[in-house]
């Protein structure tokens, strides 16, 4: 009889904890959808003034820069050269199953694609791959 009560007590406690977690996650999702502080969703409406004292996350926390893969070139069975662009710099990366190595870097050329609309951009295969050729010559 004691074992049944202990098991029942554990199940009730687990249900209460899971219910509380579900409740808190939904409140946090609603506050994040509104773009306010995460604490604003947890505080009662009467104590909402306290959330104004907590500084909100800066807008710089979002990542405006994206890493763009410009070109790929297979070298062997499981090795390839990848040209990736980040922050106006192109990186030639040697990618193998054991790791990634930086082979070469150069500033990204100012292409006319900055002016072109998204639907007018050339495909990856149409982009100039002189950086890949230069990297292949330096490795060979």
mmCIF file of C-alpha atoms in Angstrom:
data_model
loop_
_atom_site.group_PDB
_atom_site.id
_atom_site.type_symbol
_atom_site.label_atom_id
_atom_site.label_comp_id
_atom_site.label_asym_id
_atom_site.label_seq_id
_atom_site.Cartn_x
_atom_site.Cartn_y
_atom_site.Cartn_z
ATOM 1 C CA UNK A 1 0.000 0.000 0.000
ATOM 2 C CA UNK A 2 2.860 2.348 0.833
ATOM 3 C CA UNK A 3 4.478 1.654 -2.530
ATOM 4 C CA UNK A 4 1.298 2.643 -4.355
ATOM 5 C CA UNK A 5 1.087 5.940 -2.439
ATOM 6 C CA UNK A 6 4.745 6.748 -3.164
ATOM 7 C CA UNK A 7 4.259 6.000 -6.868
ATOM 8 C CA UNK A 8 1.042 8.065 -6.952
ATOM 9 C CA UNK A 9 2.791 10.970 -5.202
ATOM 10 C CA UNK A 10 5.660 10.825 -7.720
ATOM 11 C CA UNK A 11 3.244 10.828 -10.662
ATOM 12 C CA UNK A 12 1.328 13.813 -9.266
ATOM 13 C CA UNK A 13 4.572 15.726 -8.647
ATOM 14 C CA UNK A 14 5.818 14.951 -12.151
ATOM 15 C CA UNK A 15 2.510 16.095 -13.636
ATOM 16 C CA UNK A 16 2.691 19.354 -11.658
ATOM 17 C CA UNK A 17 6.253 20.065 -12.822
ATOM 18 C CA UNK A 18 5.417 19.295 -16.466
ATOM 19 C CA UNK A 19 2.307 21.477 -16.273
ATOM 20 C CA UNK A 20 4.329 24.350 -14.827
ATOM 21 C CA UNK A 21 6.960 24.008 -17.546
ATOM 22 C CA UNK A 22 4.285 23.982 -20.258
ATOM 23 C CA UNK A 23 2.630 27.057 -18.755
ATOM 24 C CA UNK A 24 5.924 28.967 -18.520
ATOM 25 C CA UNK A 25 7.003 28.057 -22.031
ATOM 26 C CA UNK A 26 3.732 29.306 -23.512
ATOM 27 C CA UNK A 27 3.980 32.574 -21.600
ATOM 28 C CA UNK A 28 7.550 33.069 -22.772
ATOM 29 C CA UNK A 29 6.622 32.317 -26.390
ATOM 30 C CA UNK A 30 3.847 34.896 -26.256
ATOM 31 C CA UNK A 31 6.171 37.560 -24.820
ATOM 32 C CA UNK A 32 8.848 36.825 -27.429
ATOM 33 C CA UNK A 33 6.272 37.037 -30.220
ATOM 34 C CA UNK A 34 5.349 40.500 -28.975
ATOM 35 C CA UNK A 35 9.019 41.515 -28.922
ATOM 36 C CA UNK A 36 9.128 42.442 -25.266
ATOM 37 C CA UNK A 37 11.405 41.325 -22.477
ATOM 38 C CA UNK A 38 11.192 37.618 -21.580
ATOM 39 C CA UNK A 39 10.356 38.582 -18.012
ATOM 40 C CA UNK A 40 7.298 40.520 -19.167
ATOM 41 C CA UNK A 41 5.489 37.289 -20.010
ATOM 42 C CA UNK A 42 6.146 35.835 -16.582
ATOM 43 C CA UNK A 43 5.198 38.819 -14.471
ATOM 44 C CA UNK A 44 1.604 39.449 -13.439
ATOM 45 C CA UNK A 45 0.032 42.484 -15.051
ATOM 46 C CA UNK A 46 0.123 44.405 -11.765
ATOM 47 C CA UNK A 47 3.885 43.998 -11.571
ATOM 48 C CA UNK A 48 4.510 44.850 -15.235
ATOM 49 C CA UNK A 49 6.290 48.056 -14.223
ATOM 50 C CA UNK A 50 9.108 45.973 -12.769
ATOM 51 C CA UNK A 51 9.934 44.561 -16.192
ATOM 52 C CA UNK A 52 10.648 48.065 -17.445
ATOM 53 C CA UNK A 53 13.550 48.255 -14.980
ATOM 54 C CA UNK A 54 15.227 45.242 -16.589
ATOM 55 C CA UNK A 55 17.129 46.313 -19.717
ATOM 56 C CA UNK A 56 15.890 44.651 -22.867
ATOM 57 C CA UNK A 57 18.187 42.826 -25.249
ATOM 58 C CA UNK A 58 19.996 45.117 -27.658
ATOM 59 C CA UNK A 59 19.039 45.020 -31.310
ATOM 60 C CA UNK A 60 22.609 44.043 -32.191
ATOM 61 C CA UNK A 61 22.001 40.620 -30.652
ATOM 62 C CA UNK A 62 20.376 39.581 -33.921
ATOM 63 C CA UNK A 63 22.787 38.555 -36.642
ATOM 64 C CA UNK A 64 22.420 40.771 -39.701
ATOM 65 C CA UNK A 65 25.479 39.179 -41.373
ATOM 66 C CA UNK A 66 25.043 35.857 -43.102
ATOM 67 C CA UNK A 67 27.647 33.375 -44.206
ATOM 68 C CA UNK A 68 27.169 32.802 -47.920
ATOM 69 C CA UNK A 69 28.629 29.849 -49.789
ATOM 70 C CA UNK A 70 29.811 31.251 -53.110
ATOM 71 C CA UNK A 71 31.221 28.104 -54.743
ATOM 72 C CA UNK A 72 32.179 24.497 -54.065
ATOM 73 C CA UNK A 73 34.671 22.302 -55.850
ATOM 74 C CA UNK A 74 35.250 18.633 -55.134
ATOM 75 C CA UNK A 75 38.902 17.610 -54.866
ATOM 76 C CA UNK A 76 38.634 13.979 -53.874
ATOM 77 C CA UNK A 77 36.237 11.451 -52.442
ATOM 78 C CA UNK A 78 35.573 13.276 -49.194
ATOM 79 C CA UNK A 79 37.476 16.541 -49.692
ATOM 80 C CA UNK A 80 36.362 19.778 -51.278
ATOM 81 C CA UNK A 81 37.213 23.455 -51.532
ATOM 82 C CA UNK A 82 34.469 25.811 -50.421
ATOM 83 C CA UNK A 83 34.429 29.563 -50.995
ATOM 84 C CA UNK A 84 32.418 31.253 -48.266
ATOM 85 C CA UNK A 85 31.776 34.960 -47.901
ATOM 86 C CA UNK A 86 31.288 36.721 -44.582
ATOM 87 C CA UNK A 87 31.584 40.403 -43.800
ATOM 88 C CA UNK A 88 32.964 41.358 -47.196
ATOM 89 C CA UNK A 89 35.764 38.780 -47.064
ATOM 90 C CA UNK A 90 35.881 35.574 -49.055
ATOM 91 C CA UNK A 91 37.411 32.546 -47.405
ATOM 92 C CA UNK A 92 38.647 29.514 -49.324
ATOM 93 C CA UNK A 93 38.144 26.574 -46.988
ATOM 94 C CA UNK A 94 39.546 23.100 -47.353
ATOM 95 C CA UNK A 95 36.852 20.771 -46.054
ATOM 96 C CA UNK A 96 37.650 17.141 -45.249
ATOM 97 C CA UNK A 97 36.087 14.554 -42.996
ATOM 98 C CA UNK A 98 38.671 15.454 -40.332
ATOM 99 C CA UNK A 99 38.158 19.195 -40.256
ATOM 100 C CA UNK A 100 38.052 22.562 -41.976
ATOM 101 C CA UNK A 101 41.173 24.583 -42.833
ATOM 102 C CA UNK A 102 41.422 28.128 -44.173
ATOM 103 C CA UNK A 103 43.403 27.947 -47.424
ATOM 104 C CA UNK A 104 43.169 31.575 -48.567
ATOM 105 C CA UNK A 105 41.307 34.832 -47.889
ATOM 106 C CA UNK A 106 40.629 37.885 -50.004
ATOM 107 C CA UNK A 107 38.244 40.790 -50.040
ATOM 108 C CA UNK A 108 35.034 40.130 -51.888
ATOM 109 C CA UNK A 109 34.959 41.922 -55.234
ATOM 110 C CA UNK A 110 32.240 44.520 -55.566
ATOM 111 C CA UNK A 111 29.917 42.700 -57.923
ATOM 112 C CA UNK A 112 26.918 44.121 -59.682
ATOM 113 C CA UNK A 113 24.822 41.593 -57.771
ATOM 114 C CA UNK A 114 24.440 44.132 -54.973
ATOM 115 C CA UNK A 115 22.421 46.208 -57.399
ATOM 116 C CA UNK A 116 20.486 43.302 -58.915
ATOM 117 C CA UNK A 117 17.247 42.155 -57.426
ATOM 118 C CA UNK A 118 17.059 38.773 -55.707
ATOM 119 C CA UNK A 119 15.385 37.095 -58.690
ATOM 120 C CA UNK A 120 17.977 38.483 -61.133
ATOM 121 C CA UNK A 121 21.023 37.128 -59.284
ATOM 122 C CA UNK A 122 23.125 34.630 -61.222
ATOM 123 C CA UNK A 123 23.235 31.025 -60.096
ATOM 124 C CA UNK A 124 26.219 29.738 -58.124
ATOM 125 C CA UNK A 125 27.635 27.993 -61.188
ATOM 126 C CA UNK A 126 27.594 31.280 -63.164
ATOM 127 C CA UNK A 127 29.698 33.166 -60.610
ATOM 128 C CA UNK A 128 33.380 33.684 -61.373
ATOM 129 C CA UNK A 129 35.482 31.094 -59.600
ATOM 130 C CA UNK A 130 38.952 32.596 -60.068
ATOM 131 C CA UNK A 131 39.500 32.339 -56.329
ATOM 132 C CA UNK A 132 38.893 28.584 -56.517
ATOM 133 C CA UNK A 133 41.345 28.239 -59.403
ATOM 134 C CA UNK A 134 43.947 30.267 -57.522
ATOM 135 C CA UNK A 135 43.470 28.125 -54.413
ATOM 136 C CA UNK A 136 43.737 24.918 -56.437
ATOM 137 C CA UNK A 137 47.006 26.135 -57.968
ATOM 138 C CA UNK A 138 48.404 27.042 -54.523
ATOM 139 C CA UNK A 139 47.529 23.618 -53.083
ATOM 140 C CA UNK A 140 48.933 21.647 -56.044
#
